[in-house]
Amino acid sequence: MREKLLKWKYKELGEQMIQTLKNKKHDAYLVDSKEDVVSTLKNIVPEKSSVAIGGSITLQETGVIDFLKNNDYKFFNRNDAKTEDEKREIFLKSFDVDFFFCSANAITKDGMIVQLDGNGTRVAPMIYGPKNVVMVVGMNKIVTDLQSADERIKEISPMNAKRLDTKTPCVRFGECIDCESRERICVHKTILQTGVRHPGRFKIILVTEDLGL
Ligand code: SF4
């Protein structure tokens, strides 16, 4: 029963969010399940496009990374890098791709997209460089306002730190203590207020499920 009601809520809210995001001059798509993400991408990303990704559990969960690997794309995959130099090379190439893929940490009900990044390799190409940015976002990321976005991000960041195996205090204690660690993952906070300067550059796929952290 709970699952059914949550699905209903996500669909209703999702439809409102699509309109809000379109008003912000983003392309926006609502899909019913994570299995629908790849079929939507097939209509958005032409074969032979150059592509790159930011770090994201959502992209793994929805099969996007496998889709990019196994089809006819020029994929600059950060996960293939074996050395720090290779990683840097791929990050720099990510600025000049046709499509950059990532998720969001939070989207407010009035359409602000909020991200918190460690070294900026996700938010920097999101802001400038790639011709298109594709965001795949579960409805669990939708929050009331910027304050709720901050609260959400503070709540999930220790889990992200654990996933990245950082030696930060939150990994020890399970909660954020606003550390000064060299490995701090909470450094670059960005708020994308609108897509008005480059209409349609952002293609946001909202999924009526919980995805990522
Ligand atoms: S600020 Fe530091 S302690 Fe807080 S979540 Fe980020 S890395 Fe962890």
Short mmCIF file of C-alpha atoms and ligand atoms in Angstrom, two decimals:
data_model
loop_
_atom_site.label_atom_id
_atom_site.label_comp_id
_atom_site.label_asym_id
_atom_site.label_seq_id
_atom_site.Cartn_x
_atom_site.Cartn_y
_atom_site.Cartn_z
CA MET A 1 0.00 0.00 0.00
CA ARG A 2 2.77 2.44 1.00
CA GLU A 3 4.56 1.79 -2.27
CA LYS A 4 1.42 2.46 -4.28
CA LEU A 5 0.73 5.74 -2.47
CA LEU A 6 4.31 6.87 -2.84
CA LYS A 7 4.16 6.16 -6.57
CA TRP A 8 0.97 8.22 -6.83
CA LYS A 9 2.61 11.10 -4.94
CA TYR A 10 5.74 10.97 -7.09
CA LYS A 11 3.69 10.99 -10.32
CA GLU A 12 1.60 13.99 -9.23
CA LEU A 13 4.63 15.92 -7.98
CA GLY A 14 6.65 14.78 -10.99
CA GLU A 15 4.19 16.29 -13.44
CA GLN A 16 4.31 19.62 -11.58
CA MET A 17 8.10 19.51 -11.54
CA ILE A 18 8.28 18.88 -15.29
CA GLN A 19 6.32 22.06 -15.90
CA THR A 20 8.46 24.00 -13.41
CA LEU A 21 11.68 22.79 -15.07
CA LYS A 22 10.36 23.61 -18.53
CA ASN A 23 9.50 27.11 -17.30
CA LYS A 24 13.18 27.34 -16.34
CA LYS A 25 14.02 26.55 -19.99
CA HIS A 26 15.28 23.04 -19.33
CA ASP A 27 14.12 20.06 -21.38
CA ALA A 28 12.38 17.77 -18.92
CA TYR A 29 11.06 14.20 -19.13
CA LEU A 30 9.07 12.18 -16.59
CA VAL A 31 9.57 8.42 -16.65
CA ASP A 32 7.89 5.72 -14.63
CA SER A 33 10.81 3.53 -13.65
CA LYS A 34 14.57 3.26 -13.80
CA GLU A 35 14.19 0.78 -16.65
CA ASP A 36 12.70 3.59 -18.79
CA VAL A 37 15.74 5.85 -18.52
CA VAL A 38 17.85 4.17 -21.19
CA SER A 39 14.99 4.07 -23.73
CA THR A 40 14.50 7.81 -23.18
CA LEU A 41 18.21 8.42 -23.69
CA LYS A 42 18.12 6.65 -27.04
CA ASN A 43 15.94 9.48 -28.33
CA ILE A 44 18.11 12.22 -26.84
CA VAL A 45 21.71 11.18 -27.44
CA PRO A 46 22.63 10.46 -31.09
CA GLU A 47 25.04 7.61 -31.80
CA LYS A 48 28.70 8.59 -32.16
CA SER A 49 28.28 11.48 -29.71
CA SER A 50 31.14 12.11 -27.32
CA VAL A 51 30.05 11.54 -23.72
CA ALA A 52 31.38 11.76 -20.15
CA ILE A 53 29.97 11.30 -16.66
CA GLY A 54 30.15 12.79 -13.20
CA GLY A 55 30.26 10.46 -10.19
CA SER A 56 26.76 9.15 -9.52
CA ILE A 57 25.04 6.13 -7.98
CA THR A 58 21.90 7.01 -9.98
CA LEU A 59 23.74 6.62 -13.30
CA GLN A 60 24.82 3.13 -12.21
CA GLU A 61 21.39 2.14 -10.88
CA THR A 62 19.59 3.19 -14.06
CA GLY A 63 22.01 1.37 -16.38
CA VAL A 64 23.19 4.61 -18.00
CA ILE A 65 26.89 3.83 -17.58
CA ASP A 66 26.53 0.38 -19.16
CA PHE A 67 24.45 1.89 -21.96
CA LEU A 68 27.19 4.43 -22.75
CA LYS A 69 29.89 1.73 -22.55
CA ASN A 70 28.09 -0.76 -24.77
CA ASN A 71 26.88 1.48 -27.57
CA ASP A 72 28.43 3.56 -30.30
CA TYR A 73 29.60 6.54 -28.22
CA LYS A 74 32.99 8.11 -27.70
CA PHE A 75 32.96 7.62 -23.93
CA PHE A 76 35.53 9.40 -21.75
CA ASN A 77 34.92 7.18 -18.72
CA ARG A 78 36.52 8.41 -15.50
CA ASN A 79 36.20 4.86 -14.12
CA ASP A 80 38.68 3.61 -16.75
CA ALA A 81 41.52 5.82 -15.48
CA LYS A 82 44.36 3.83 -13.93
CA THR A 83 46.53 6.70 -12.76
CA GLU A 84 45.96 10.22 -11.44
CA ASP A 85 47.33 11.60 -14.73
CA GLU A 86 44.84 9.56 -16.76
CA LYS A 87 42.05 10.71 -14.48
CA ARG A 88 43.00 14.35 -14.98
CA GLU A 89 43.13 13.86 -18.75
CA ILE A 90 39.62 12.38 -18.78
CA PHE A 91 38.27 15.13 -16.51
CA LEU A 92 39.67 17.80 -18.84
CA LYS A 93 38.23 16.04 -21.91
CA SER A 94 34.85 16.00 -20.17
CA PHE A 95 34.60 19.75 -20.76
CA ASP A 96 34.45 19.31 -24.53
CA VAL A 97 31.92 16.49 -24.95
CA ASP A 98 28.55 16.55 -26.67
CA PHE A 99 26.76 15.14 -23.61
CA PHE A 100 27.77 15.21 -19.94
CA PHE A 101 25.79 12.96 -17.57
CA CYS A 102 25.21 13.40 -13.86
CA SER A 103 22.49 13.43 -11.21
CA ALA A 104 21.49 16.15 -8.74
CA ASN A 105 21.83 16.29 -4.98
CA ALA A 106 18.55 18.18 -4.67
CA ILE A 107 16.02 20.07 -6.79
CA THR A 108 13.73 22.55 -5.07
CA LYS A 109 10.04 22.69 -5.88
CA ASP A 110 10.61 26.01 -7.64
CA GLY A 111 13.27 24.43 -9.89
CA MET A 112 16.65 25.30 -8.35
CA ILE A 113 19.20 22.51 -8.88
CA VAL A 114 21.60 22.16 -5.94
CA GLN A 115 24.90 20.26 -6.01
CA LEU A 116 27.72 19.79 -3.52
CA ASP A 117 30.99 18.53 -4.93
CA GLY A 118 34.45 17.65 -3.64
CA ASN A 119 36.95 18.58 -6.33
CA GLY A 120 34.47 20.10 -8.79
CA THR A 121 34.78 17.55 -11.59
CA ARG A 122 31.02 17.11 -11.62
CA VAL A 123 29.85 20.69 -11.16
CA ALA A 124 32.45 22.41 -13.35
CA PRO A 125 31.43 20.69 -16.65
CA MET A 126 27.81 20.97 -15.58
CA ILE A 127 28.24 24.75 -15.51
CA TYR A 128 30.35 25.20 -18.65
CA GLY A 129 31.75 23.21 -21.54
CA PRO A 130 29.67 20.25 -22.69
CA LYS A 131 27.07 21.10 -25.33
CA ASN A 132 24.40 19.22 -23.36
CA VAL A 133 24.00 18.07 -19.77
CA VAL A 134 21.76 15.07 -19.06
CA MET A 135 20.60 14.75 -15.46
CA VAL A 136 18.89 11.62 -14.20
CA VAL A 137 17.09 12.31 -10.94
CA GLY A 138 14.93 10.22 -8.60
CA MET A 139 11.95 11.94 -6.99
CA ASN A 140 13.54 11.50 -3.55
CA LYS A 141 15.78 14.45 -4.55
CA ILE A 142 12.85 16.89 -4.76
CA VAL A 143 12.80 19.22 -1.75
CA THR A 144 10.71 22.16 -0.62
CA ASP A 145 13.29 24.95 -0.76
CA LEU A 146 17.00 25.79 -0.55
CA GLN A 147 17.10 25.26 3.21
CA SER A 148 15.64 21.77 2.79
CA ALA A 149 18.21 21.14 0.04
CA ASP A 150 21.04 21.99 2.44
CA GLU A 151 19.55 19.76 5.13
CA ARG A 152 19.16 16.90 2.67
CA ILE A 153 22.73 17.23 1.44
CA LYS A 154 24.12 17.36 4.99
CA GLU A 155 22.21 14.18 5.76
CA ILE A 156 23.46 12.22 2.74
CA SER A 157 27.06 13.49 2.58
CA PRO A 158 28.44 11.10 5.22
CA MET A 159 27.08 8.19 3.14
CA ASN A 160 28.77 9.62 0.06
CA ALA A 161 32.00 9.94 2.03
CA LYS A 162 31.68 6.29 3.09
CA ARG A 163 31.03 5.26 -0.53
CA LEU A 164 34.16 7.13 -1.61
CA ASP A 165 36.12 5.61 1.27
CA THR A 166 37.39 8.97 2.52
CA LYS A 167 39.17 9.34 5.83
CA THR A 168 36.79 12.01 7.06
CA PRO A 169 35.24 12.16 10.55
CA CYS A 170 31.73 11.56 9.16
CA VAL A 171 32.79 8.09 8.04
CA ARG A 172 33.72 7.36 11.65
CA PHE A 173 30.69 8.96 13.30
CA GLY A 174 27.97 8.62 10.63
CA GLU A 175 27.14 12.31 10.67
CA CYS A 176 28.60 15.56 9.42
CA ILE A 177 30.73 17.61 11.79
CA ASP A 178 31.66 20.24 9.18
CA CYS A 179 35.23 18.94 9.14
CA GLU A 180 38.49 20.52 8.01
CA SER A 181 39.82 17.25 6.62
CA ARG A 182 42.10 17.25 3.54
CA GLU A 183 39.71 14.66 2.10
CA ARG A 184 36.58 16.73 2.73
CA ILE A 185 34.01 16.00 -0.01
CA CYS A 186 31.81 19.02 0.73
CA VAL A 187 33.59 21.90 -1.00
CA HIS A 188 31.89 23.33 -4.08
CA LYS A 189 28.22 24.13 -3.62
CA THR A 190 26.39 25.23 -6.76
CA ILE A 191 22.84 26.38 -7.38
CA LEU A 192 21.65 26.34 -10.96
CA GLN A 193 18.91 28.93 -10.86
CA THR A 194 17.71 28.80 -14.46
CA GLY A 195 18.53 27.54 -17.94
CA VAL A 196 17.47 30.78 -19.59
CA ARG A 197 20.88 31.60 -21.12
CA HIS A 198 21.13 28.24 -22.92
CA PRO A 199 17.59 26.89 -23.34
CA GLY A 200 17.46 23.10 -23.63
CA ARG A 201 21.13 22.54 -22.70
CA PHE A 202 19.95 20.65 -19.63
CA LYS A 203 17.90 17.54 -20.30
CA ILE A 204 16.46 16.43 -16.98
CA ILE A 205 14.96 12.95 -16.68
CA LEU A 206 12.85 12.65 -13.54
CA VAL A 207 12.13 9.10 -12.45
CA THR A 208 9.12 8.43 -10.21
CA GLU A 209 11.21 6.27 -7.89
CA ASP A 210 13.86 6.73 -5.20
CA LEU A 211 17.32 6.71 -6.79
CA GLY A 212 20.81 7.33 -5.48
CA LEU A 213 21.33 8.74 -2.00
S1 SF4 B 1 31.93 18.38 5.76
FE1 SF4 B 1 33.37 16.77 6.31
S2 SF4 B 1 32.35 15.68 7.99
FE2 SF4 B 1 30.77 16.85 6.92
S3 SF4 B 1 29.93 15.37 5.45
FE3 SF4 B 1 31.49 16.64 4.41
S4 SF4 B 1 33.34 15.39 4.54
FE4 SF4 B 1 31.91 14.61 6.07
#
